[in-house]
Amino acid sequence: EDKEKSLEASYNQYKELYLSVAPTFQPGITWGEKAFFTPGAKAKVGAPYHPVAVGDDPVNAEYEKANNVYVPVDVSYPDQATAPDHNGKKIKSASYDCSLKKIREGGNVTVYAHDDRWFFGGCIVNVGKITYY
């Protein structure tokens, strides 16, 4: 019973957060991606790729490769009325890098997945690939 109450409270908390978040292209905002995938948008998912190692650190490079993958997503917005705004202009098409992770972190809790499931980690817009109406 406590587990059910906890799950319901968590669901309601995240639902409220989802409904309250304003569309944004700022990275790191929970549910910010809802601005990227508007009704009527057409998405093309590309091939996944692993993060590039920073510097000469083979231990961290292998860790990153095992726990993170990026997926490019190209999105077109055929209806200007429902297209998202970026810097005051309507977007015609954009490219996003979305991350999938084996480890999900939230607050002070870290969940390590020991199976083949990946968790959605968020998306970042590639500003250089935005076209406007």
Coordinates of C-alpha atoms in Angstrom, one line a residue:
E1 CA 0.0 0.0 0.0
D2 CA 2.8 2.4 0.8
K3 CA 4.4 1.6 -2.5
E4 CA 1.2 2.4 -4.4
K5 CA 0.8 5.7 -2.6
S6 CA 4.5 6.5 -3.3
L7 CA 4.1 5.7 -7.0
E8 CA 0.9 7.7 -7.2
A9 CA 2.5 10.7 -5.5
S10 CA 5.5 10.5 -7.8
Y11 CA 3.3 10.2 -10.9
N12 CA 1.2 13.3 -9.8
Q13 CA 4.3 15.3 -9.1
Y14 CA 5.8 14.6 -12.5
K15 CA 2.4 15.2 -14.2
E16 CA 2.1 18.6 -12.5
L17 CA 5.7 19.4 -13.6
Y18 CA 5.0 18.4 -17.2
L19 CA 1.9 20.5 -17.3
S20 CA 3.5 23.5 -15.8
V21 CA 6.8 23.6 -17.7
A22 CA 7.0 26.4 -20.3
P23 CA 8.3 25.5 -23.8
T24 CA 12.1 26.1 -23.7
F25 CA 15.2 25.2 -25.6
Q26 CA 17.4 25.5 -22.5
P27 CA 19.1 22.1 -21.8
G28 CA 18.5 20.4 -18.5
I29 CA 14.9 21.4 -17.9
T30 CA 12.8 18.4 -17.0
W31 CA 10.0 17.9 -19.7
G32 CA 11.5 20.8 -21.7
E33 CA 11.4 18.4 -24.7
K34 CA 7.7 18.8 -25.0
A35 CA 8.5 22.0 -27.0
F36 CA 10.4 20.0 -29.6
F37 CA 7.8 17.5 -30.5
T38 CA 4.6 19.5 -31.2
P39 CA 1.4 18.1 -32.7
G40 CA 1.9 17.5 -36.4
A41 CA 5.7 17.5 -36.2
K42 CA 7.4 14.9 -38.3
A43 CA 10.5 13.2 -36.8
K44 CA 13.3 11.2 -38.3
V45 CA 15.4 9.2 -35.9
G46 CA 19.0 8.6 -36.9
A47 CA 21.6 6.0 -36.0
P48 CA 22.8 6.0 -32.4
Y49 CA 26.3 7.0 -31.6
H50 CA 28.5 6.9 -28.5
P51 CA 29.9 10.0 -26.8
V52 CA 33.4 11.1 -27.8
A53 CA 36.0 10.6 -25.1
V54 CA 37.3 13.8 -23.6
G55 CA 41.1 13.7 -23.3
D56 CA 43.1 10.6 -22.7
D57 CA 41.0 8.8 -20.1
P58 CA 40.3 5.2 -21.2
V59 CA 38.5 4.3 -17.9
N60 CA 35.9 7.1 -18.2
A61 CA 35.6 6.6 -21.9
E62 CA 34.6 3.0 -21.5
Y63 CA 32.2 3.9 -18.7
E64 CA 30.6 6.6 -20.9
K65 CA 30.3 4.2 -23.9
A66 CA 28.7 1.5 -21.7
N67 CA 26.1 3.9 -20.1
N68 CA 25.4 6.6 -22.6
V69 CA 24.3 6.7 -26.2
Y70 CA 23.1 9.7 -28.3
V71 CA 20.5 9.6 -31.1
P72 CA 20.1 12.4 -33.6
V73 CA 16.5 13.3 -34.3
D74 CA 15.6 15.6 -37.2
V75 CA 12.2 17.2 -36.8
S76 CA 10.2 19.2 -39.4
Y77 CA 7.2 21.4 -38.5
P78 CA 4.9 21.5 -41.6
D79 CA 2.3 23.7 -39.8
Q80 CA 3.8 27.1 -38.9
A81 CA 0.9 27.7 -36.4
T82 CA 2.0 24.8 -34.2
A83 CA 5.7 25.1 -34.8
P84 CA 7.8 26.0 -31.7
D85 CA 9.3 29.5 -31.3
H86 CA 13.1 29.9 -31.0
N87 CA 14.4 33.4 -30.3
G88 CA 11.0 34.9 -31.4
K89 CA 11.0 33.0 -34.8
K90 CA 9.0 30.0 -35.9
I91 CA 11.0 26.9 -36.6
K92 CA 10.6 25.1 -39.9
S93 CA 13.0 22.3 -39.1
A94 CA 15.6 21.5 -36.4
S95 CA 18.0 18.7 -35.4
Y96 CA 18.3 17.5 -31.8
D97 CA 20.7 15.2 -30.1
C98 CA 18.8 13.0 -27.6
S99 CA 20.5 11.0 -25.0
L100 CA 19.7 7.6 -23.7
K101 CA 21.2 6.3 -20.5
K102 CA 21.7 3.1 -18.6
I103 CA 21.7 5.0 -15.3
R104 CA 18.8 7.1 -14.2
E105 CA 19.6 9.8 -11.6
G106 CA 17.1 12.0 -9.7
G107 CA 17.7 13.9 -6.6
N108 CA 19.9 11.8 -4.4
V109 CA 18.9 8.5 -6.0
T110 CA 20.9 6.7 -8.6
V111 CA 19.4 3.6 -10.3
Y112 CA 21.8 1.3 -12.1
A113 CA 20.1 -0.8 -14.8
H114 CA 21.4 -4.3 -15.1
D115 CA 19.4 -5.1 -18.2
D116 CA 19.2 -3.9 -21.8
R117 CA 16.7 -1.1 -21.2
W118 CA 17.7 2.5 -21.8
F119 CA 16.2 5.6 -20.1
F120 CA 15.5 8.8 -21.8
G121 CA 18.0 11.5 -20.7
G122 CA 16.8 14.5 -22.6
C123 CA 17.5 16.4 -25.9
I124 CA 19.5 19.4 -26.9
V125 CA 18.8 21.4 -30.0
N126 CA 21.6 21.8 -32.5
V127 CA 21.3 25.6 -33.0
G128 CA 23.4 25.5 -36.2
K129 CA 20.8 23.2 -37.9
I130 CA 17.7 25.2 -37.2
T131 CA 15.8 26.6 -40.3
Y132 CA 13.1 29.2 -39.8
Y133 CA 9.9 30.2 -41.6

